Tab-separated table of C-alpha atoms and ligand atoms in Angstrom:
chain	number	residue	atom	x	y	z
A	1	MET	CA	-45.526	26.494	63.262
A	2	SER	CA	-43.137	28.683	61.386
A	3	ALA	CA	-43.321	30.274	58.087
A	4	THR	CA	-40.924	32.716	57.308
A	5	VAL	CA	-40.436	35.308	54.194
A	6	ILE	CA	-36.931	36.317	52.605
A	7	THR	CA	-36.675	39.509	50.402
A	8	GLY	CA	-34.246	40.704	48.946
A	9	LEU	CA	-34.209	44.560	50.106
A	10	GLN	CA	-32.326	46.307	46.995
A	11	TRP	CA	-32.446	45.499	43.518
A	12	GLY	CA	-32.061	41.981	43.557
A	13	ASP	CA	-28.312	39.424	43.690
A	14	GLU	CA	-28.938	40.683	47.303
A	15	GLY	CA	-27.503	36.890	48.125
A	16	LYS	CA	-30.986	35.873	48.765
A	17	GLY	CA	-29.610	31.959	47.809
A	18	LYS	CA	-27.001	31.694	50.483
A	19	ILE	CA	-29.644	32.675	53.107
A	20	SER	CA	-32.293	30.703	51.990
A	21	TYR	CA	-29.814	28.046	52.591
A	22	LEU	CA	-28.375	29.042	56.533
A	23	LEU	CA	-32.822	28.934	56.868
A	24	CYS	CA	-33.797	26.047	54.724
A	25	ARG	CA	-31.039	23.763	56.706
A	26	ASN	CA	-34.075	23.546	59.754
A	27	ALA	CA	-37.011	23.627	57.649
A	28	ASP	CA	-39.492	21.017	55.622
A	29	CYS	CA	-40.073	23.082	52.889
A	30	VAL	CA	-39.201	25.752	50.837
A	31	VAL	CA	-41.257	28.339	48.309
A	32	ARG	CA	-40.614	30.030	45.172
A	33	PHE	CA	-43.857	32.087	44.915
A	34	GLN	CA	-43.261	34.635	42.489
A	35	GLY	CA	-40.874	35.423	39.221
A	36	GLY	CA	-39.299	33.292	37.331
A	37	ALA	CA	-36.101	32.047	35.654
A	38	ASN	CA	-35.099	35.948	35.502
A	39	ALA	CA	-32.842	34.957	39.319
A	40	GLY	CA	-30.058	33.807	39.320
A	41	HIS	CA	-29.701	32.674	43.312
A	42	THR	CA	-26.528	30.715	44.117
A	43	VAL	CA	-24.863	28.562	46.902
A	44	VAL	CA	-21.754	27.773	47.572
A	45	VAL	CA	-21.350	24.259	49.930
A	46	SER	CA	-17.950	23.070	50.532
A	47	GLY	CA	-16.361	24.865	47.720
A	48	LYS	CA	-19.304	23.235	45.283
A	49	LYS	CA	-21.507	26.255	43.287
A	50	LEU	CA	-24.650	25.438	43.069
A	51	LYS	CA	-26.393	27.817	40.315
A	52	PHE	CA	-30.924	27.878	40.649
A	53	ASN	CA	-32.706	29.651	38.532
A	54	MET	CA	-36.178	27.693	38.698
A	55	LEU	CA	-36.096	25.819	41.779
A	56	PRO	CA	-35.395	27.626	45.551
A	57	ALA	CA	-31.651	27.448	46.382
A	58	GLY	CA	-32.702	26.712	50.221
A	59	SER	CA	-33.987	22.908	48.652
A	60	ALA	CA	-30.002	22.584	48.263
A	61	ALA	CA	-30.219	22.662	52.229
A	62	GLY	CA	-32.573	19.669	52.030
A	63	ALA	CA	-36.185	21.287	52.562
A	64	MET	CA	-38.142	20.220	49.359
A	65	PRO	CA	-38.808	22.555	47.233
A	66	CYS	CA	-42.262	23.988	46.012
A	67	ILE	CA	-42.908	26.328	42.784
A	68	ALA	CA	-46.232	28.194	43.346
A	69	SER	CA	-49.493	29.644	41.393
A	70	GLY	CA	-47.448	33.242	41.265
A	71	THR	CA	-44.467	31.914	39.575
A	72	VAL	CA	-44.009	31.592	35.754
A	73	VAL	CA	-42.197	29.237	35.109
A	74	ASP	CA	-39.575	27.660	32.632
A	75	LEU	CA	-40.170	24.097	32.269
A	76	ASP	CA	-36.410	23.434	30.894
A	77	GLU	CA	-35.060	24.244	34.226
A	78	VAL	CA	-36.517	22.890	36.570
A	79	PHE	CA	-35.928	20.136	35.109
A	80	GLU	CA	-32.091	20.339	34.333
A	81	GLU	CA	-31.577	21.773	38.398
A	82	LEU	CA	-33.789	19.161	40.121
A	83	ASP	CA	-31.092	16.507	38.217
A	84	LEU	CA	-29.024	18.454	39.690
A	85	LEU	CA	-30.550	18.176	43.446
A	86	LYS	CA	-29.898	14.672	42.810
A	87	SER	CA	-26.482	14.695	41.699
A	88	THR	CA	-25.732	16.413	44.477
A	89	GLY	CA	-27.565	13.090	46.356
A	90	ILE	CA	-30.478	14.795	47.941
A	91	ASN	CA	-33.610	13.062	47.757
A	92	VAL	CA	-35.896	15.314	45.935
A	93	LYS	CA	-40.053	15.019	46.645
A	94	PHE	CA	-40.168	18.015	44.710
A	95	MET	CA	-44.389	20.024	44.480
A	96	ILE	CA	-45.246	22.712	41.502
A	97	SER	CA	-48.606	24.336	41.127
A	98	ARG	CA	-50.675	23.320	38.844
A	99	ALA	CA	-51.390	26.720	38.141
A	100	ALA	CA	-48.066	28.528	37.798
A	101	SER	CA	-47.627	30.098	34.406
A	102	ILE	CA	-45.742	28.411	31.611
A	103	VAL	CA	-43.115	30.657	29.708
A	104	LEU	CA	-43.681	29.859	26.770
A	105	GLY	CA	-40.468	29.920	23.342
A	106	LEU	CA	-43.038	32.988	22.209
A	107	HIS	CA	-42.749	34.862	25.413
A	108	LYS	CA	-38.926	35.163	25.378
A	109	LYS	CA	-39.062	35.928	21.141
A	110	LEU	CA	-41.341	39.217	22.518
A	111	ASP	CA	-39.014	39.744	25.346
A	112	ALA	CA	-36.496	40.169	23.641
A	113	VAL	CA	-38.880	42.166	20.785
A	114	ILE	CA	-40.001	44.431	23.231
A	115	GLU	CA	-37.062	45.680	24.862
A	116	GLU	CA	-35.470	46.921	21.102
A	117	LEU	CA	-38.896	48.354	20.131
A	118	ARG	CA	-38.065	50.252	23.798
A	119	GLY	CA	-35.693	51.753	22.026
A	120	GLY	CA	-33.611	54.123	24.335
A	121	ARG	CA	-36.562	53.165	26.795
A	122	ALA	CA	-34.728	49.494	27.419
A	123	VAL	CA	-35.704	47.787	30.882
A	124	GLY	CA	-32.692	46.096	30.114
A	125	THR	CA	-34.873	42.482	30.808
A	126	THR	CA	-32.865	39.015	31.566
A	127	ARG	CA	-34.934	38.083	28.662
A	128	ARG	CA	-36.317	35.122	29.703
A	129	GLY	CA	-39.558	36.256	28.815
A	130	ILE	CA	-40.753	37.115	32.664
A	131	GLY	CA	-42.925	40.154	31.205
A	132	PRO	CA	-44.994	38.363	28.560
A	133	THR	CA	-45.862	35.891	30.008
A	134	TYR	CA	-47.129	38.301	33.548
A	135	SER	CA	-49.543	39.816	31.001
A	136	ASP	CA	-50.867	36.391	29.313
A	137	LYS	CA	-51.600	35.289	32.181
A	138	ALA	CA	-52.649	38.796	32.957
A	139	LEU	CA	-54.661	38.768	29.806
A	140	ARG	CA	-56.147	34.809	30.686
A	141	ALA	CA	-54.548	33.543	27.763
A	142	GLY	CA	-51.749	32.667	29.165
A	143	ILE	CA	-50.907	28.388	29.605
A	144	ARG	CA	-50.691	26.714	32.598
A	145	ILE	CA	-49.006	23.350	34.609
A	146	GLU	CA	-52.625	21.490	34.651
A	147	ASP	CA	-52.950	23.056	30.437
A	148	LEU	CA	-49.902	20.045	30.019
A	149	LEU	CA	-52.087	17.152	31.172
A	150	ASP	CA	-55.333	17.795	29.012
A	151	GLU	CA	-54.688	17.762	25.204
A	152	LYS	CA	-57.780	19.088	24.500
A	153	SER	CA	-57.922	22.156	26.550
A	154	LEU	CA	-54.067	23.200	25.606
A	155	LYS	CA	-54.860	22.759	21.920
A	156	ASP	CA	-57.930	25.188	22.316
A	157	LYS	CA	-55.658	27.669	24.957
A	158	LEU	CA	-53.267	27.929	22.060
A	159	GLU	CA	-55.470	28.538	19.674
A	160	ILE	CA	-56.077	31.762	21.555
A	161	LEU	CA	-52.661	32.422	22.022
A	162	LYS	CA	-51.694	31.877	18.345
A	163	LYS	CA	-54.950	34.645	17.881
A	164	VAL	CA	-53.776	37.339	20.112
A	165	HIS	CA	-50.316	37.584	19.507
A	166	GLY	CA	-50.653	36.735	15.951
A	167	LEU	CA	-47.285	34.997	16.007
A	168	GLU	CA	-46.583	30.756	15.968
A	169	VAL	CA	-46.579	28.805	18.767
A	170	GLU	CA	-45.241	25.697	20.474
A	171	ASP	CA	-45.824	22.509	19.756
A	172	LEU	CA	-48.018	20.812	20.921
A	173	GLY	CA	-46.791	17.286	20.997
A	174	ARG	CA	-43.820	18.856	22.585
A	175	LEU	CA	-45.859	20.675	25.561
A	176	MET	CA	-47.425	16.974	26.010
A	177	GLU	CA	-44.049	16.025	26.384
A	178	TYR	CA	-43.261	17.884	28.802
A	179	GLY	CA	-46.417	17.723	31.150
A	180	GLU	CA	-45.960	13.999	30.928
A	181	LYS	CA	-42.948	14.569	32.423
A	182	ILE	CA	-43.985	16.868	35.079
A	183	ARG	CA	-47.167	14.756	36.156
A	184	PRO	CA	-45.781	13.654	39.293
A	185	TYR	CA	-45.092	16.159	40.837
A	186	VAL	CA	-47.900	18.383	39.956
A	187	GLY	CA	-50.163	19.195	43.660
A	188	ASP	CA	-52.416	22.308	44.942
A	189	VAL	CA	-49.336	23.350	47.010
A	190	GLY	CA	-51.195	26.385	48.416
A	191	LEU	CA	-52.701	23.268	50.108
A	192	PHE	CA	-49.636	21.254	50.681
A	193	VAL	CA	-48.316	24.416	51.934
A	194	ASN	CA	-51.498	25.343	55.371
A	195	ASP	CA	-51.794	21.748	55.827
A	196	LEU	CA	-47.386	21.906	56.419
A	197	LEU	CA	-48.485	24.635	58.994
A	198	ASP	CA	-50.831	23.163	60.212
A	199	GLU	CA	-48.757	20.107	61.421
A	200	GLY	CA	-46.199	22.412	62.447
A	201	LYS	CA	-43.882	22.344	59.553
A	202	LYS	CA	-41.129	25.168	59.243
A	203	VAL	CA	-41.484	26.564	55.547
A	204	VAL	CA	-39.695	29.243	53.874
A	205	PHE	CA	-40.824	31.056	51.349
A	206	GLU	CA	-37.809	31.919	49.088
A	207	GLY	CA	-38.079	34.938	47.448
A	208	ALA	CA	-36.028	36.395	43.965
A	209	GLN	CA	-35.944	40.250	42.921
A	210	GLY	CA	-35.867	42.875	45.173
A	211	THR	CA	-38.434	45.726	45.950
A	212	LEU	CA	-36.974	47.645	44.257
A	213	LEU	CA	-37.797	45.595	40.947
A	214	ASP	CA	-41.485	45.359	42.475
A	215	ILE	CA	-43.603	46.123	39.559
A	216	ASP	CA	-45.897	48.011	42.216
A	217	HIS	CA	-43.829	49.349	44.912
A	218	GLY	CA	-40.434	49.831	42.618
A	219	THR	CA	-38.950	52.242	39.924
A	220	TYR	CA	-41.547	51.397	37.630
A	221	PRO	CA	-40.623	50.965	34.424
A	222	TYR	CA	-37.165	50.136	34.901
A	223	VAL	CA	-38.980	46.991	37.557
A	224	THR	CA	-39.551	43.210	37.155
A	225	SER	CA	-43.619	42.020	36.576
A	226	SER	CA	-44.110	40.480	39.884
A	227	ASN	CA	-44.784	41.929	43.342
A	228	THR	CA	-41.127	40.860	44.966
A	229	ILE	CA	-42.050	42.168	48.481
A	230	ALA	CA	-42.979	40.270	51.173
A	231	GLY	CA	-46.563	39.518	50.662
A	232	ALA	CA	-46.233	38.454	47.383
A	233	ALA	CA	-46.054	35.195	49.919
A	234	CYS	CA	-49.362	35.028	50.238
A	235	THR	CA	-50.480	35.599	47.104
A	236	GLY	CA	-48.333	34.061	44.952
A	237	CYS	CA	-48.545	30.965	47.001
A	238	GLY	CA	-52.211	30.931	49.163
A	239	VAL	CA	-51.532	31.056	52.491
A	240	GLY	CA	-52.935	34.024	54.568
A	241	PRO	CA	-50.687	37.244	55.987
A	242	THR	CA	-51.663	36.078	59.690
A	243	ARG	CA	-49.689	32.391	59.360
A	244	ILE	CA	-46.101	34.025	58.556
A	245	SER	CA	-44.328	34.691	61.788
A	246	GLU	CA	-41.190	36.432	60.720
A	247	VAL	CA	-39.747	38.652	57.677
A	248	VAL	CA	-35.901	38.217	56.091
A	249	GLY	CA	-34.415	41.259	54.456
A	250	VAL	CA	-31.413	40.266	52.788
A	251	MET	CA	-29.479	42.679	52.239
A	252	LYS	CA	-25.685	43.308	50.330
A	253	ALA	CA	-23.311	45.531	52.009
A	254	TYR	CA	-23.305	48.115	49.244
A	255	SER	CA	-25.934	48.771	46.454
A	256	THR	CA	-25.730	47.454	42.998
A	257	ARG	CA	-28.278	46.897	40.587
A	258	VAL	CA	-28.093	45.309	36.430
A	259	GLY	CA	-30.271	46.145	34.116
A	260	ALA	CA	-32.294	49.843	33.067
A	261	GLY	CA	-32.693	52.782	36.039
A	262	VAL	CA	-32.663	55.729	38.740
A	263	PHE	CA	-29.802	54.469	41.370
A	264	PRO	CA	-28.620	57.934	42.986
A	265	THR	CA	-26.086	56.114	44.538
A	266	GLU	CA	-24.219	54.920	41.953
A	267	LEU	CA	-20.476	54.634	41.589
A	268	GLY	CA	-18.585	55.531	38.294
A	269	GLY	CA	-15.071	55.517	37.873
A	270	GLU	CA	-12.111	53.064	39.562
A	271	LEU	CA	-13.924	52.866	42.838
A	272	GLY	CA	-16.982	51.543	41.204
A	273	ASP	CA	-14.827	49.139	38.985
A	274	LYS	CA	-12.810	47.770	42.051
A	275	ILE	CA	-15.843	47.152	43.770
A	276	ARG	CA	-17.167	45.702	40.955
A	277	GLU	CA	-14.089	43.066	40.715
A	278	ALA	CA	-13.839	42.784	43.891
A	279	GLY	CA	-17.291	41.580	44.360
A	280	GLN	CA	-17.920	39.572	40.753
A	281	GLU	CA	-20.458	41.912	40.255
A	282	PHE	CA	-21.633	40.087	36.740
A	283	GLY	CA	-24.953	38.438	36.285
A	284	THR	CA	-25.454	35.158	36.835
A	285	THR	CA	-28.624	35.062	34.755
A	286	THR	CA	-27.322	37.127	32.037
A	287	GLY	CA	-23.276	37.799	33.144
A	288	ARG	CA	-24.175	41.608	32.431
A	289	PRO	CA	-21.723	43.396	34.270
A	290	ARG	CA	-23.825	45.245	37.651
A	291	ARG	CA	-23.692	49.206	38.862
A	292	VAL	CA	-22.741	49.783	41.954
A	293	GLY	CA	-23.277	52.021	44.729
A	294	TRP	CA	-23.118	53.106	48.293
A	295	LEU	CA	-25.752	52.268	50.268
A	296	ASP	CA	-29.132	54.324	49.821
A	297	MET	CA	-30.761	54.308	53.505
A	298	PRO	CA	-33.886	56.309	52.217
A	299	LEU	CA	-34.417	53.327	50.177
A	300	LEU	CA	-33.389	51.187	52.738
A	301	ARG	CA	-36.045	52.670	54.970
A	302	TYR	CA	-38.785	52.559	52.560
A	303	ALA	CA	-38.244	48.285	52.265
A	304	VAL	CA	-37.482	47.656	54.943
A	305	ARG	CA	-40.777	49.315	55.915
A	306	ILE	CA	-42.892	47.847	53.633
A	307	SER	CA	-42.201	44.575	54.086
A	308	ASP	CA	-42.436	44.767	57.756
A	309	VAL	CA	-39.078	43.153	57.881
A	310	THR	CA	-38.267	41.746	61.414
A	311	TRP	CA	-33.873	41.291	60.750
A	312	ILE	CA	-31.746	41.583	58.566
A	313	ALA	CA	-29.049	38.891	57.258
A	314	MET	CA	-26.499	41.390	55.864
A	315	THR	CA	-24.622	40.048	52.378
A	316	LYS	CA	-20.748	40.353	51.201
A	317	LEU	CA	-19.711	43.021	54.019
A	318	ASP	CA	-16.096	41.094	52.860
A	319	ILE	CA	-16.319	43.127	49.527
A	320	LEU	CA	-15.875	45.857	51.264
A	321	SER	CA	-12.243	45.720	52.794
A	322	GLY	CA	-9.558	47.650	51.899
A	323	LEU	CA	-11.146	51.023	51.119
A	324	GLU	CA	-9.860	53.459	53.438
A	325	LYS	CA	-13.135	54.661	53.796
A	326	ILE	CA	-16.274	53.342	53.447
A	327	LYS	CA	-19.682	56.431	52.493
A	328	ILE	CA	-23.245	55.460	53.295
A	329	CYS	CA	-25.831	57.616	52.106
A	330	VAL	CA	-28.340	58.571	55.134
A	331	GLU	CA	-30.452	61.216	53.676
A	332	TYR	CA	-31.301	62.567	50.781
A	333	ASP	CA	-31.855	66.457	49.273
A	334	VAL	CA	-34.350	66.725	47.153
A	335	ASP	CA	-35.292	70.185	45.489
A	336	GLY	CA	-33.730	71.753	49.187
A	337	LYS	CA	-35.805	69.211	50.708
A	338	THR	CA	-34.242	66.995	53.811
A	339	VAL	CA	-35.629	63.132	52.459
A	340	LYS	CA	-35.259	59.958	55.120
A	341	ILE	CA	-37.105	57.515	53.297
A	342	ALA	CA	-38.074	57.715	49.415
A	343	PRO	CA	-41.109	56.995	47.656
A	344	PRO	CA	-39.142	54.471	45.048
A	345	GLU	CA	-40.463	57.044	42.242
A	346	VAL	CA	-38.191	57.686	39.421
A	347	ARG	CA	-39.057	61.090	38.598
A	348	PHE	CA	-38.358	61.872	42.340
A	349	LEU	CA	-35.169	59.781	42.841
A	350	GLU	CA	-33.382	61.427	39.749
A	351	ARG	CA	-34.133	65.443	41.814
A	352	ALA	CA	-32.477	63.280	44.865
A	353	LYS	CA	-28.648	65.042	46.028
A	354	PRO	CA	-27.434	61.692	48.652
A	355	ILE	CA	-26.119	63.499	51.550
A	356	TYR	CA	-23.556	60.698	52.952
A	357	MET	CA	-21.484	60.122	56.400
A	358	GLU	CA	-17.725	58.690	55.474
A	359	ILE	CA	-16.957	56.286	57.961
A	360	ASN	CA	-13.358	53.830	58.183
A	361	GLY	CA	-12.623	51.513	56.771
A	362	TRP	CA	-10.534	48.110	57.324
A	363	GLY	CA	-7.344	46.847	55.441
A	364	LYS	CA	-7.399	43.859	53.395
A	365	MET	CA	-7.919	40.548	55.129
A	366	SER	CA	-6.569	37.418	53.801
A	367	ASP	CA	-9.413	34.134	53.214
A	368	GLU	CA	-8.164	32.185	56.304
A	369	SER	CA	-8.631	35.714	58.004
A	370	TRP	CA	-12.403	35.708	57.109
A	371	LYS	CA	-12.114	31.611	57.725
A	372	LYS	CA	-11.038	32.510	61.400
A	373	VAL	CA	-13.610	35.042	61.923
A	374	SER	CA	-16.177	32.521	61.219
A	375	GLU	CA	-15.358	29.893	63.373
A	376	ARG	CA	-14.554	32.546	66.147
A	377	GLY	CA	-17.842	34.893	65.612
A	378	TRP	CA	-18.992	38.404	65.364
A	379	GLU	CA	-16.233	39.939	68.115
A	380	ALA	CA	-13.899	38.313	65.862
A	381	LEU	CA	-14.493	40.972	62.730
A	382	PRO	CA	-12.259	44.020	62.584
A	383	ASP	CA	-13.669	46.742	64.750
A	384	GLU	CA	-14.589	49.046	61.471
A	385	ALA	CA	-16.464	45.984	59.770
A	386	LYS	CA	-18.736	46.089	63.210
A	387	ALA	CA	-18.823	50.009	63.037
A	388	TYR	CA	-20.216	49.871	60.094
A	389	VAL	CA	-23.184	47.438	60.110
A	390	GLU	CA	-24.307	48.767	64.155
A	391	THR	CA	-24.545	51.687	61.931
A	392	VAL	CA	-26.521	50.499	59.629
A	393	GLU	CA	-28.215	48.636	61.818
A	394	LYS	CA	-28.540	52.375	63.858
A	395	LEU	CA	-29.729	53.723	60.891
A	396	ILE	CA	-32.708	51.090	59.617
A	397	ARG	CA	-34.066	50.721	62.946
A	398	LYS	CA	-33.930	47.063	61.889
A	399	PRO	CA	-31.595	44.192	63.975
A	400	ILE	CA	-28.916	42.499	61.914
A	401	ARG	CA	-28.604	39.126	62.790
A	402	LEU	CA	-26.298	37.239	60.895
A	403	VAL	CA	-23.249	38.768	58.345
A	404	SER	CA	-22.022	37.309	55.135
A	405	ILE	CA	-18.292	37.376	54.958
A	406	GLY	CA	-18.096	35.382	51.519
A	407	ALA	CA	-19.728	33.178	49.103
A	408	ASP	CA	-19.479	29.653	51.070
A	409	VAL	CA	-21.692	28.085	53.009
A	410	GLY	CA	-19.704	28.998	56.717
A	411	LEU	CA	-18.465	31.643	56.076
A	412	GLU	CA	-20.982	34.068	58.133
A	413	VAL	CA	-21.325	35.224	61.425
A	414	THR	CA	-24.551	35.276	64.047
A	415	LYS	CA	-25.140	38.591	66.038
B	1	IMO	P1	-32.081	37.651	41.818
B	1	IMO	O1	-33.332	36.583	42.431
B	1	IMO	C1	-31.176	41.324	40.369
B	1	IMO	C2	-33.719	42.616	36.887
B	1	IMO	C3	-33.339	42.778	34.946
B	1	IMO	C4	-34.281	44.077	34.574
B	1	IMO	C5	-35.670	43.895	35.806
B	1	IMO	C6	-36.662	43.271	34.820
B	1	IMO	O2	-31.335	36.713	41.031
B	1	IMO	O3	-31.366	38.876	42.847
B	1	IMO	P2	-36.832	40.780	33.990
B	1	IMO	O4	-36.619	40.135	33.194
B	1	IMO	O5	-37.520	40.435	35.518
B	1	IMO	O6	-38.168	41.406	33.106
B	1	IMO	O7	-36.647	42.381	34.394
B	1	IMO	O8	-35.858	43.230	36.611
B	1	IMO	N1	-33.754	41.676	37.209
B	1	IMO	C7	-32.739	41.006	37.963
B	1	IMO	N2	-31.588	41.656	38.798
B	1	IMO	N3	-32.063	40.756	40.204
B	1	IMO	C8	-32.440	39.498	39.772
B	1	IMO	O9	-32.716	37.937	40.168
B	1	IMO	C9	-33.265	39.940	39.029
B	1	IMO	N4	-34.298	39.768	38.032
B	1	IMO	C10	-34.708	40.761	37.109
B	1	IMO	O10	-32.194	43.121	35.365
B	1	IMO	O11	-33.596	44.943	34.646
B	2	MG	MG1	-30.040	37.588	39.956
């Protein structure tokens, strides 16, 4: 039995899609357990770019995709991405939980309205309706997949929802059409996944967003509306904590954040622009430019601790090429005190002064030389790049077993 949870260690966009693909090459099933179409997971296979918002990106490697009950589902995206998988020649067996919540047009509208009324304190959401859908779920006024299969229940629930918001809601007929389309795939994902594990099958849980965007453990209120840490795989799918065999933390070789909120190691100016351009740090879901900064050890140590990460995959190391010096924030000075592991509390982080160490960079490398490195393995990396990874390993006290050096599958080394 093997159950691997993939979790983002920063503010999302760590490159979880590619890592999930790599880990799913010998997996039977891959599960999305939280979040919705706010996620943007990309895989590039043989130069072909596959973008996923709702289905787990690991499904592109042939593992059976599942969407579990902890998610908020954008059905248009689901159908589109099932077509995408089919077009790549993958035989799609797929299961979606009858208990997953559905994002309605109303939720997307509310997302935008709430952002507007927050004015200068807007979260900078993806406007995919995530927050309002989760809040209706918590209010017990949400619409679930199972409701689409039962006209009477759906009608009743839409009536309630209409009263709750005092707004028009989706057309019943349209939702019933979705119901007919989704019906063949609806099941009990929790039981299904537990059975697979009993049979000794390999399951990967593909987390979306990142630790610092977790609604309970992130930089609230500048967070998403779900739990994103590794433990959320258990509640979001319905598997017991003792079934999880390992947690893989994914971190980018530098930090990025899209949307508002505190960012202690943020880099402004030319250097920030340079890394943003090199790393193509523009949202896959919204196209927004991402804010860029150095690695932040106090926050990474926190992330690694609360998900009890087994090992780390570092992505986009190639993007730092050509920088003379690379900085790592090793600790903070907060009101004259040294802080090595930081709670992601906004007011606390606003007072944090990062203390940096500096290490030597390495020269620019051609695509051809990165390809050669990936063929030859870890030892073929420039010495300074190896030193950077090993320094991070020591500072974070967890092994970095996989280093990704390009978007395409194949451009990575194991250590
Ligand atoms: P992946 O899975 C990066 C951010 C938004 C915003 C905040 C709340 O690709 O790593 P929401 O729409 O969830 O209510 O927005 O969370 N955010 C992400 N940032 N990557 C993501 O997903 C994100 N999903 C949400 O930018 O700051
Ligand atoms: Mg993203």
